[in-house]
Coordinates of C-alpha atoms and ligand atoms in Angstrom, one line a residue:
X1 CA -17.2 7.5 47.0
X2 CA -14.4 8.1 44.8
X3 CA -15.7 8.4 41.2
X4 CA -14.5 6.7 38.2
X5 CA -14.6 8.5 35.0
X6 CA -15.1 6.9 31.6
X7 CA -12.7 8.6 28.7
X8 CA -12.7 8.1 25.0
X9 CA -9.3 9.3 24.2
X10 CA -9.7 9.9 20.5
X11 CA -7.5 10.9 17.5
X12 CA -9.7 13.7 16.7
X13 CA -11.9 14.4 19.5
X14 CA -12.0 13.3 23.3
X15 CA -15.0 12.8 25.7
X16 CA -15.2 12.2 29.4
X17 CA -18.3 11.0 31.5
X18 CA -19.5 9.5 34.8
X19 CA -22.3 7.5 36.1
X20 CA -25.1 9.5 37.4
X21 CA -28.1 8.2 39.3
X22 CA -27.6 4.9 37.2
X23 CA -27.4 6.6 34.0
X24 CA -24.2 7.2 31.9
X25 CA -23.8 10.9 31.4
X26 CA -21.3 12.7 29.4
X27 CA -19.8 15.7 30.8
X28 CA -19.8 19.3 29.1
X29 CA -17.1 21.9 29.6
X30 CA -17.5 25.4 30.8
X31 CA -18.7 26.5 27.2
X32 CA -21.3 23.7 27.3
X33 CA -19.3 21.5 24.8
X34 CA -18.8 17.8 25.3
X35 CA -16.6 17.0 22.5
X36 CA -12.9 18.3 23.1
X37 CA -10.8 18.5 20.0
X38 CA -7.6 16.2 20.9
X39 CA -5.5 19.4 20.0
X40 CA -2.7 20.9 22.2
X41 CA -1.1 24.2 21.4
X42 CA 2.1 25.0 23.2
X43 CA 3.3 28.6 23.0
X44 CA 5.9 30.4 24.8
X45 CA 3.5 33.4 25.8
X46 CA 0.2 31.7 26.6
X47 CA 1.6 28.3 27.7
X48 CA -0.4 25.1 26.8
X49 CA -3.8 25.4 25.4
X50 CA -6.0 22.6 24.9
X51 CA -9.2 21.6 22.9
X52 CA -11.0 24.3 20.9
X53 CA -8.6 27.1 22.1
X54 CA -5.9 25.0 20.6
X55 CA -7.9 24.2 17.5
X56 CA -8.2 28.1 16.8
X57 CA -4.5 28.4 17.0
X58 CA -4.0 25.6 14.4
X59 CA -4.7 27.8 11.5
X60 CA -2.4 30.6 12.8
X61 CA 0.6 28.8 14.5
X62 CA 0.1 25.2 13.0
X63 CA 4.0 24.5 13.9
X64 CA 3.3 24.7 17.5
X65 CA -0.1 23.0 17.5
X66 CA -0.1 19.4 18.0
X67 CA -3.3 17.2 16.6
X68 CA -3.9 13.5 16.0
X69 CA -1.0 12.6 18.4
X70 CA -2.7 9.1 19.0
X71 CA -1.0 7.8 15.7
X72 CA 2.3 8.4 17.5
X73 CA 1.3 6.8 20.9
X74 CA 3.9 4.0 21.6
X75 CA 5.2 4.1 18.2
X76 CA 8.8 4.5 17.0
X77 CA 10.5 6.7 14.5
X78 CA 10.0 4.9 11.1
X79 CA 7.0 3.0 12.0
X80 CA 4.6 5.8 11.2
X81 CA 5.0 7.8 8.1
X82 CA 2.2 10.3 8.2
X83 CA 2.8 14.1 7.4
X84 CA 2.1 16.5 10.2
X85 CA 2.6 20.2 10.4
X86 CA 4.5 19.8 13.5
X87 CA 8.0 18.1 13.4
X88 CA 8.2 14.4 14.7
X89 CA 11.9 13.9 15.9
X90 CA 14.1 11.3 17.2
X91 CA 16.8 8.8 16.0
X92 CA 15.5 5.7 13.7
X93 CA 14.0 3.1 16.1
X94 CA 13.5 5.7 19.2
X95 CA 10.3 6.6 20.7
X96 CA 8.8 9.1 18.6
X97 CA 8.5 12.6 20.0
X98 CA 6.7 15.6 18.6
X99 CA 8.4 19.1 18.6
X100 CA 6.5 22.2 19.5
X101 CA 6.9 25.4 21.6
X102 CA 10.6 25.0 21.7
X103 CA 10.5 21.5 23.4
X104 CA 10.2 17.8 22.4
X105 CA 7.3 16.1 23.8
X106 CA 6.4 12.2 23.9
X107 CA 3.0 11.5 22.5
X108 CA 1.8 10.4 25.9
X109 CA 2.8 13.8 27.5
X110 CA 0.7 15.7 24.9
X111 CA -2.3 13.3 25.3
X112 CA -1.9 14.0 29.1
X113 CA -2.8 17.6 28.4
X114 CA -6.2 16.6 27.1
X115 CA -6.8 14.4 29.7
X116 CA -5.9 16.9 32.4
X117 CA -8.7 19.2 30.7
X118 CA -11.0 16.3 30.6
X119 CA -10.2 15.7 34.4
X120 CA -10.8 19.3 35.4
X121 CA -14.1 19.5 33.4
X122 CA -15.5 16.4 35.2
X123 CA -14.3 17.9 38.5
X124 CA -16.0 21.0 38.1
X125 CA -19.1 19.1 37.0
X126 CA -19.0 16.8 39.8
X127 CA -17.7 18.9 42.5
X128 CA -15.2 16.3 43.8
X129 CA -11.5 15.5 42.8
X130 CA -11.6 12.6 40.1
X131 CA -8.7 10.4 40.5
X132 CA -9.6 7.3 38.6
X133 CA -10.5 6.3 35.1
X134 CA -11.2 3.8 32.3
X135 CA -9.7 4.9 29.3
X136 CA -10.6 3.4 25.6
X137 CA -8.2 2.4 23.0
X138 CA -8.6 0.7 19.4
X139 CA -8.9 -3.2 19.7
X140 CA -5.8 -3.8 17.9
X141 CA -3.6 -1.5 19.8
X142 CA -0.5 -3.1 20.7
X143 CA 1.2 -3.4 24.2
X144 CA 3.5 -0.3 23.7
X145 CA 0.4 1.8 22.4
X146 CA -1.7 0.4 25.6
X147 CA 1.2 1.2 27.9
X148 CA 1.7 4.7 26.5
X149 CA -2.1 5.5 26.8
X150 CA -1.8 4.2 30.6
X151 CA 1.1 6.5 31.1
X152 CA -0.7 9.5 29.4
X153 CA -3.6 9.0 32.2
X154 CA -0.9 8.7 35.0
X155 CA 0.9 11.8 33.8
X156 CA -2.6 13.5 34.2
X157 CA -2.7 12.3 37.6
X158 CA -5.4 9.5 36.9
X159 CA -5.2 6.0 38.1
X160 CA -6.1 3.9 35.1
X161 CA -8.4 1.3 36.2
X162 CA -8.9 -0.5 32.8
X163 CA -7.8 0.1 29.3
X164 CA -10.8 -0.9 27.2
X165 CA -11.2 -1.8 23.5
X166 CA -13.4 0.6 21.8
X167 CA -15.5 -1.7 20.0
X168 CA -16.4 -3.4 23.4
X169 CA -17.4 0.1 24.8
X170 CA -19.5 0.7 21.8
X171 CA -21.3 -2.4 21.8
X172 CA -22.1 -1.7 25.6
X173 CA -23.3 1.8 24.7
X174 CA -25.8 0.6 22.0
X175 CA -27.1 -1.8 24.9
X176 CA -26.4 -4.8 22.6
X177 CA -25.8 -6.8 25.9
X178 CA -29.6 -7.0 25.9
X179 CA -30.1 -8.3 22.6
X180 CA -31.0 -11.7 23.9
X181 CA -29.3 -15.0 24.2
X182 CA -26.5 -14.7 21.6
X183 CA -25.9 -12.2 19.2
X184 CA -23.1 -11.1 17.0
X185 CA -22.3 -7.6 16.0
X186 CA -19.8 -6.0 13.9
X187 CA -18.5 -2.6 15.2
X188 CA -17.5 -0.5 12.1
X189 CA -15.5 2.4 13.6
X190 CA -14.2 5.3 11.1
X191 CA -12.6 8.2 12.9
X192 CA -10.3 11.0 12.0
X193 CA -7.1 8.8 12.1
X194 CA -8.1 5.3 12.4
X195 CA -10.3 2.7 11.0
X196 CA -11.4 -0.4 13.2
X197 CA -13.5 -3.2 12.4
X198 CA -14.4 -5.8 15.0
X199 CA -16.7 -8.6 15.1
X200 CA -18.1 -9.4 18.6
X201 CA -20.3 -12.0 20.2
X202 CA -22.4 -11.2 23.0
X203 CA -23.6 -13.9 25.2
X204 CA -25.9 -13.0 28.4
X205 CA -24.0 -9.8 29.3
X206 CA -20.6 -11.4 28.0
X207 CA -18.8 -9.5 25.1
X208 CA -16.2 -11.5 23.2
X209 CA -14.0 -10.1 20.3
X210 CA -14.1 -12.7 17.7
X211 CA -12.0 -10.9 15.2
X212 CA -10.6 -7.5 14.6
X213 CA -9.1 -5.9 11.7
X214 CA -8.2 -2.3 10.8
X215 CA -5.7 0.4 9.9
X216 CA -4.2 2.8 12.1
X217 CA -3.5 5.2 9.2
X218 CA -6.9 5.6 7.5
X219 CA -9.6 7.9 8.5
X220 CA -11.4 11.3 8.1
X221 CA -7.7 13.0 8.0
X222 CA -6.9 11.4 4.5
X223 CA -10.4 12.4 3.0
X224 CA -9.4 16.0 4.5
X225 CA -6.2 15.8 2.5
X226 CA -8.0 14.9 -0.6
X227 CA -10.4 17.6 -0.4
X228 CA -7.5 20.0 0.3
X229 CA -5.8 18.7 -2.7
X230 CA -8.8 19.3 -4.9
X231 CA -8.9 22.8 -3.5
X232 CA -5.4 23.4 -4.2
X233 CA -5.7 22.2 -7.8
X234 CA -8.9 24.8 -8.2
X235 CA -6.8 27.7 -6.6
X236 CA -4.0 26.9 -9.1
X237 CA -6.5 27.0 -11.9
X238 CA -7.6 30.3 -10.8
X239 CA -3.9 31.3 -10.7
X240 CA -3.5 31.5 -7.1
X241 CA -0.2 29.9 -6.2
X242 CA 0.2 30.6 -2.5
X243 CA 2.1 28.0 -0.6
X244 CA 3.2 27.4 3.1
X245 CA 2.3 25.8 6.2
X246 CA -0.2 28.5 7.1
X247 CA -2.3 28.3 3.5
X248 CA -2.1 24.3 4.0
X249 CA -3.8 24.7 7.5
X250 CA -6.3 27.0 6.2
X251 CA -7.1 24.6 3.3
X252 CA -7.3 21.8 5.7
X253 CA -9.8 23.6 8.1
X254 CA -12.1 24.4 5.1
X255 CA -11.7 20.8 3.8
X256 CA -13.3 19.7 7.2
X257 CA -16.0 22.2 7.3
X258 CA -17.0 21.3 3.9
X259 CA -17.1 17.8 4.5
X260 CA -19.2 17.9 7.4
X261 CA -21.7 20.3 5.5
X262 CA -21.7 17.8 2.7
X263 CA -23.1 15.2 5.1
X264 CA -26.2 17.1 5.0
X265 CA -26.3 19.1 1.9
X266 CA -25.9 18.2 -1.7
X267 CA -23.7 21.3 -2.5
X268 CA -21.5 23.8 -0.7
X269 CA -19.4 26.9 -1.1
X270 CA -15.7 26.4 -0.5
X271 CA -14.7 29.9 0.9
X272 CA -11.1 31.2 1.3
X273 CA -11.2 34.9 2.0
X274 CA -7.7 36.6 1.5
X275 CA -5.9 33.5 1.3
X276 CA -3.3 35.0 -0.9
X277 CA -2.6 38.6 0.2
X278 CA -5.8 40.5 -0.8
X279 CA -7.0 37.5 -2.9
X280 CA -9.6 35.5 -2.2
X281 CA -10.8 32.3 -3.6
X282 CA -14.3 30.5 -3.7
X283 CA -15.8 27.5 -5.5
X284 CA -18.6 25.1 -5.4
X285 CA -18.3 21.5 -4.4
X286 CA -21.0 18.9 -4.7
X287 CA -21.5 15.7 -2.7
X288 CA -20.8 13.8 -5.7
X289 CA -17.4 15.3 -6.4
X290 CA -16.6 14.6 -2.8
X291 CA -17.5 11.2 -3.1
X292 CA -15.6 10.8 -6.1
X293 CA -12.6 12.0 -4.0
X294 CA -13.5 10.2 -0.9
X295 CA -14.4 6.5 -2.6
X296 CA -10.9 5.5 -3.6
X297 CA -9.5 6.7 -0.2
X298 CA -11.9 4.8 1.7
X299 CA -12.1 1.6 -0.5
X300 CA -9.6 -0.2 1.9
X301 CA -11.9 -0.6 4.5
X302 CA -13.9 -3.2 2.4
X303 CA -11.0 -5.7 2.3
X304 CA -10.5 -5.0 6.1
X305 CA -14.3 -5.9 6.9
X306 CA -14.2 -9.0 4.8
X307 CA -11.0 -10.3 6.4
X308 CA -12.7 -9.7 9.9
X309 CA -15.7 -11.6 8.8
X310 CA -13.5 -14.5 7.4
X311 CA -11.2 -14.6 10.5
X312 CA -14.5 -14.7 12.7
X313 CA -15.7 -17.5 10.5
X314 CA -18.9 -15.8 9.7
X315 CA -21.0 -14.6 6.8
X316 CA -22.5 -11.1 7.0
X317 CA -25.6 -12.7 7.2
X318 CA -24.8 -14.3 10.4
X319 CA -24.6 -10.8 12.2
X320 CA -27.6 -9.6 14.3
X321 CA -26.5 -6.0 13.8
X322 CA -23.7 -3.5 12.4
X323 CA -23.1 -0.6 14.6
X324 CA -21.4 2.8 13.6
X325 CA -18.8 4.4 15.3
X326 CA -16.6 7.4 14.6
X327 CA -17.6 10.8 13.3
X328 CA -16.7 10.0 9.6
X329 CA -19.7 7.4 9.9
X330 CA -21.9 10.4 9.5
X331 CA -20.9 10.6 5.9
X332 CA -23.5 9.1 3.7
X333 CA -21.2 7.7 1.4
X334 CA -19.7 5.6 4.4
X335 CA -23.0 4.4 5.4
X336 CA -23.9 3.2 1.9
X337 CA -20.4 1.2 1.8
X338 CA -21.4 -0.5 5.0
X339 CA -24.7 -1.3 3.9
X340 CA -23.1 -2.8 0.7
X341 CA -20.4 -4.7 2.6
X342 CA -22.7 -6.3 5.3
X343 CA -25.8 -6.6 3.0
X344 CA -28.0 -4.7 5.9
X345 CA -28.8 -1.3 7.0
X346 CA -26.4 -0.4 10.1
X347 CA -27.9 0.5 13.4
X348 CA -27.8 4.2 13.9
X349 CA -29.6 4.3 17.2
X350 CA -26.5 6.0 19.1
X351 CA -24.6 9.1 18.4
X352 CA -21.4 7.7 16.5
X353 CA -19.3 10.3 18.3
X354 CA -20.3 9.3 21.8
X355 CA -20.9 5.8 21.7
X356 CA -17.3 4.7 22.9
X357 CA -17.1 7.3 25.7
X358 CA -20.7 6.1 27.0
X359 CA -19.3 2.6 26.9
X360 CA -16.2 3.5 28.8
X361 CA -18.6 5.4 31.6
X362 CA -20.9 2.1 31.8
X363 CA -17.4 0.0 32.3
X364 CA -16.5 2.6 34.9
X365 CA -19.8 1.7 36.3
X366 CA -19.3 -2.0 36.2
X367 CA -15.9 -1.3 38.3
X368 CA -17.5 1.0 40.7
X369 CA -20.6 -1.5 41.2
X370 CA -23.1 1.1 40.0
X371 CA -23.8 -1.1 36.8
X372 CA -24.5 -5.0 37.4
X373 CA -25.2 -7.8 35.2
X374 CA -22.7 -7.2 32.7
X375 CA -19.5 -9.0 32.6
X376 CA -17.0 -7.4 30.5
X377 CA -14.2 -9.3 29.1
X378 CA -10.6 -9.1 30.0
X379 CA -7.5 -10.3 28.0
X380 CA -4.8 -12.7 29.3
X381 CA -1.9 -10.5 30.0
X382 CA 0.5 -13.4 29.3
X383 CA 0.5 -16.7 27.4
X384 CA -0.8 -19.9 29.3
X385 CA 0.8 -23.5 28.5
X386 CA 2.3 -26.5 29.7
X387 CA 5.7 -27.9 29.7
X388 CA 6.3 -30.7 27.2
X389 CA 9.4 -32.8 26.4
X390 CA 12.6 -31.3 26.7
X391 CA 11.5 -28.6 29.1
X392 CA 9.9 -26.6 26.3
X393 CA 7.0 -24.1 26.6
X394 CA 3.7 -25.2 24.9
X395 CA 1.4 -22.3 24.7
X396 CA -2.2 -23.2 24.8
X397 CA -3.7 -19.7 25.2
X398 CA -1.7 -17.1 23.8
X399 CA -1.5 -13.8 25.5
X400 CA -4.1 -10.9 24.7
X401 CA -6.6 -13.6 24.2
X402 CA -10.0 -12.4 25.4
X403 CA -11.4 -14.3 28.2
X404 CA -13.6 -16.2 28.7
X405 CA -11.9 -18.7 26.6
X406 CA -11.4 -22.5 26.1
X407 CA -8.5 -24.0 24.2
X408 CA -6.8 -27.4 24.0
X409 CA -4.3 -29.8 22.6
X410 CA -3.7 -33.3 22.3
X411 CA -0.6 -34.8 23.7
X412 CA 1.0 -38.3 23.7
X413 CA 3.5 -40.3 25.7
X414 CA 7.3 -40.0 25.1
X415 CA 8.3 -43.2 26.6
X416 CA 6.9 -46.8 26.0
X417 CA 5.1 -48.2 29.2
X418 CA 4.8 -44.7 30.8
X419 CA 1.3 -44.6 32.8
X420 CA 1.7 -41.3 34.2
X421 CA 2.1 -37.5 33.1
X422 CA 3.0 -34.6 35.1
X423 CA 0.9 -31.5 33.9
X424 CA 3.0 -28.3 34.6
X425 CA 1.1 -25.3 34.0
X426 CA 3.1 -22.1 33.1
X427 CA 2.4 -18.6 32.3
X428 CA 4.8 -16.2 30.5
X429 CA 6.5 -15.4 27.0
X430 CA 9.7 -17.4 27.3
X431 CA 10.3 -20.5 25.1
X432 CA 11.7 -22.7 27.9
X433 CA 9.5 -23.7 30.8
X434 CA 12.0 -23.1 33.5
X435 CA 12.0 -19.2 32.3
X436 CA 8.4 -18.6 32.9
X437 CA 6.2 -18.7 35.9
X438 CA 4.9 -22.0 37.5
X439 CA 1.2 -21.9 38.3
X440 CA 1.1 -25.5 39.5
X441 CA 1.4 -29.2 38.8
X442 CA -0.7 -32.2 39.0
X443 CA -0.5 -36.0 37.7
X444 CA -2.5 -37.7 35.4
X445 CA -2.8 -41.7 35.3
X446 CA -3.4 -43.0 31.9
X447 CA -3.3 -46.7 30.3
X448 CA 0.1 -47.7 29.7
X449 CA 0.9 -48.5 26.0
X450 CA 3.7 -48.2 23.3
X451 CA 5.5 -45.0 22.7
X452 CA 3.4 -42.3 21.4
X453 CA 0.1 -44.4 21.5
X454 CA -1.3 -42.6 24.5
X455 CA -3.9 -39.7 23.7
X456 CA -4.2 -37.3 26.3
X457 CA -6.2 -33.9 25.9
X458 CA -5.3 -31.0 27.8
X459 CA -7.8 -28.2 28.0
X460 CA -7.4 -24.7 29.4
X461 CA -10.4 -22.9 30.3
X462 CA -10.6 -19.2 31.8
X463 CA -13.9 -18.1 33.1
X464 CA -15.0 -14.4 33.1
X465 CA -13.4 -13.7 36.4
X466 CA -10.0 -14.9 35.0
X467 CA -9.9 -18.1 37.0
X468 CA -8.0 -21.0 34.8
X469 CA -9.4 -24.4 35.2
X470 CA -7.1 -27.2 33.6
X471 CA -8.5 -30.4 32.5
X472 CA -6.4 -33.4 31.6
X473 CA -8.2 -36.6 30.2
X474 CA -7.0 -39.8 28.8
X475 CA -9.3 -40.2 25.9
X476 CA -9.0 -43.9 25.9
X477 CA -10.3 -44.7 29.4
X478 CA -12.2 -41.1 30.0
X479 CA -10.0 -40.9 33.3
X480 CA -9.8 -37.2 33.9
X481 CA -8.6 -34.6 36.3
X482 CA -9.8 -31.1 36.6
X483 CA -7.5 -28.5 38.6
X484 CA -8.4 -25.1 39.3
X485 CA -5.4 -22.8 39.0
X486 CA -4.8 -19.2 40.5
X487 CA -6.2 -16.2 38.4
X488 CA -4.9 -16.1 35.0
X489 CA -5.5 -12.4 34.5
X490 CA -4.5 -10.8 38.1
X491 CA -0.9 -10.1 37.4
X492 CA 0.6 -6.8 38.1
X493 CA 1.6 -4.5 35.3
X494 CA 4.9 -4.0 36.4
X495 CA 5.5 -8.1 36.4
X496 CA 3.9 -8.2 32.9
X497 CA 6.1 -5.4 31.7
X498 CA 9.2 -7.4 33.2
X499 CA 8.2 -10.7 31.6
X500 CA 7.7 -9.0 28.2
X501 CA 11.0 -7.1 28.5
X502 CA 12.9 -10.3 29.4
X503 CA 11.3 -12.2 26.6
X504 CA 12.4 -9.5 24.1
X505 CA 16.1 -9.4 25.7
X506 CA 16.4 -13.1 25.5
X507 CA 14.3 -13.7 22.1
X508 CA 17.4 -15.2 20.2
X509 CA 18.9 -17.3 22.9
X510 CA 15.3 -18.7 23.8
X511 CA 14.3 -19.4 20.1
X512 CA 18.0 -21.1 19.8
X513 CA 17.5 -23.2 22.9
X514 CA 14.2 -24.2 21.9
X515 CA 15.3 -25.2 18.4
X516 CA 18.1 -27.1 19.8
X517 CA 15.9 -28.9 22.4
X518 CA 13.4 -29.8 19.7
X519 CA 16.2 -31.0 17.3
X520 CA 17.9 -32.8 19.8
X521 CA 14.9 -34.9 20.9
X522 CA 14.7 -35.9 17.1
X523 CA 18.7 -36.6 17.0
X524 CA 18.4 -39.0 19.8
X525 CA 15.5 -40.8 18.1
X526 CA 17.7 -41.1 14.8
X527 CA 20.6 -42.3 16.9
X528 CA 18.4 -45.0 18.4
X529 CA 16.9 -46.1 15.0
X530 CA 20.5 -46.1 13.3
X531 CA 21.9 -48.1 16.1
X532 CA 19.0 -50.9 15.8
X533 CA 19.5 -50.8 12.0
X534 CA 23.1 -51.4 12.3
X535 CA 22.6 -54.3 14.7
X536 CA 20.2 -55.8 12.5
X537 CA 21.9 -55.7 9.3
X538 CA 25.1 -57.0 10.7
X539 CA 27.5 -58.2 7.9
X540 CA 25.0 -57.4 5.1
X541 CA 26.8 -54.0 5.2
X542 CA 30.1 -53.2 3.4
X543 CA 32.9 -52.3 6.0
X544 CA 33.5 -48.8 4.2
X545 CA 29.6 -47.9 4.5
X546 CA 29.4 -49.3 8.2
X547 CA 32.6 -47.0 8.9
X548 CA 31.0 -44.0 7.3
X549 CA 28.0 -44.2 9.3
X550 CA 29.7 -44.8 12.6
X551 CA 31.5 -41.6 11.8
X552 CA 28.3 -39.9 11.2
X553 CA 27.1 -41.1 14.6
X554 CA 30.2 -39.8 16.4
X555 CA 29.7 -36.4 14.8
X556 CA 26.0 -36.1 15.7
X557 CA 26.8 -37.2 19.3
X558 CA 29.4 -34.5 19.5
X559 CA 27.0 -32.0 18.1
X560 CA 24.4 -33.0 20.8
X561 CA 26.8 -32.1 23.5
X562 CA 27.7 -28.9 21.7
X563 CA 24.3 -27.2 22.2
X564 CA 24.2 -25.1 19.0
X565 CA 21.4 -25.9 16.9
X566 CA 23.0 -25.3 13.6
X567 CA 25.8 -27.9 13.7
X568 CA 23.3 -30.3 15.5
X569 CA 21.0 -29.9 12.4
X570 CA 23.9 -30.3 10.0
X571 CA 25.2 -33.5 11.5
X572 CA 21.6 -34.8 11.7
X573 CA 21.3 -34.3 7.7
X574 CA 24.9 -35.7 7.3
X575 CA 23.7 -38.9 9.0
X576 CA 20.6 -39.1 7.1
X577 CA 22.5 -38.9 3.9
X578 CA 25.0 -41.5 5.1
X579 CA 22.3 -43.9 6.0
X580 CA 20.2 -43.6 2.8
X581 CA 21.7 -46.8 1.2
X582 CA 21.2 -48.8 4.4
X583 CA 17.7 -47.4 4.7
X584 CA 17.0 -48.9 1.1
X585 CA 18.6 -52.2 2.1
X586 CA 16.3 -52.5 5.0
X587 CA 13.2 -51.8 3.0
X588 CA 14.5 -54.5 0.3
X589 CA 14.9 -56.9 3.2
X590 CA 11.5 -56.4 4.5
X591 CA 10.0 -56.8 1.0
X592 CA 11.6 -60.1 0.6
X593 CA 10.6 -61.2 3.8
X594 CA 7.0 -59.9 3.1
Ligands
AMP1 P1 -13.6 11.0 15.6 O1 -12.1 10.3 15.5 O2 -14.2 9.6 15.8 O3 -13.7 11.9 16.7 O4 -14.0 11.2 14.1 C1 -13.6 12.2 13.6 C2 -13.7 12.3 12.1 O5 -15.1 12.3 11.8 C3 -13.1 13.6 11.7 O6 -12.5 13.2 10.3 C4 -14.2 14.4 11.2 O7 -14.0 15.4 10.2 C5 -15.1 13.3 10.7 N1 -16.6 13.9 10.8 C6 -17.4 14.5 12.3 N2 -18.6 14.8 11.7 C7 -18.7 14.6 10.5 C8 -19.8 14.9 9.6 N3 -20.9 15.3 10.2 N4 -19.4 14.5 8.4 C9 -18.5 13.9 8.1 N5 -17.5 13.8 8.7 C10 -17.7 14.0 10.0

């Protein structure tokens, strides 16, 4: 059978694996290494080098060696302000490209080179062609970043079967689906370039992301920079003033090495032979000094964790587990911080570098049928809602919500004496109902009453298979209808992309139209109320005042037929002003009567 591989396409390192005899295994390359540095070197002579070979070129030819490109995936120029040894080019607002080896590359083209290597490694280990993959991304990657990741897979000749959230993958790898009835876990993921904290709820094999926070610009690279800064200062004190891109690259390489060593040892020697001509540099660095440098850099993780807990409406003590993902969680300081923030020792049963990849493999196993009894949550690709007064789309489940999900809203009747509503279920991102896709309609009978007296609850429920059930209930009588709609998840990527493009393209007009529709509903009510009041007051109103109000009514009617929200709102405010005195009169009359 056609195998599906699981891939963790990391900022610093990437991994690939596959199900074998019912187990998730990671695949080693020809050198016996499972971690492939996500580094690509473009050179005129040697062509494209990937992984460790490229990593070795980083020190000698940093300008042609691209690392941490994940930070630029699906980003536009100006959105990302990280310093890189290679140039990031493009006009403001254009897709960011990197320049290396005399050419400009989109980040997904660079990532595709890493994926090609992983594909080759998997093929030589498995002895068959590999064409399908599951690839992981940070939980809060936006659509453009996810699409760029998918394209990277396609450019490498892989059909991307699923883009999987990294924390979900990690929780799968930790076997947390077996924790019992219901459990809640925090996935703390600190990698080379990104920090991600997600709170998940697992219920009988179903994973739900309750909240996620993070920072795409916080990770081990920042600590490396702080260490390199410390080394540079010590070099300067020693009278070594060498500068330049090559020196920087060596400083960084050494910073990474000593950082790793200090996770095991209390003190290490920083060694930079022949860093300036024939001069070498060497100094002692202790774990304590490293922690002094790293603590302020890493401090923001605390706020992200607390916010994630707050968004999930949980206290740290409600969590059953805290799991660690990402190479940086090997650092003792990071583990202490996690323990302090969550008030419990984190679970360290998995290798933090491999958990996400193993989870991707398990998900590939779910798709191929090799793994059963796990339902992995998907997200809704487009918003779901119903049509309300004036043909406006009222969103009930926003796009990108994790499924299964249940959400509802209360609606009322617009017309007195009305005894039936038509529920029109829609999918899409446009403001007006008619621009979205119709999933179906049905009618609900309810007890007739005055305007806005009825209470009709509408609930949307999407199960783990993506099937949407819509329930409408008259809360007064309990009469209800439950209707099953088509799959809310099975929409082709091209259709989703088209819908999103259109929603962006028409965003301005759409919002204008929605605002106008909503304002015109109010304007009509105002006109009706003013008409009734004028009739009721009769001669009690002076001729001049009456004429002023009638003028206001005419202006508002004109604005209503104009179609623009600005003048409509202005005319409403004007009529409101002109009727202020009349409203006071009415109140007085009512008080006298009472
Ligand atoms: P990832 O993006 O998950 O591959 O994480 C890579 C980051 O973890 C890089 O900043 C590495 O320098 C860092 N890292 C890996 N191993 C260790 C270690 N033993 N001690 C400290 N940091 C590490």
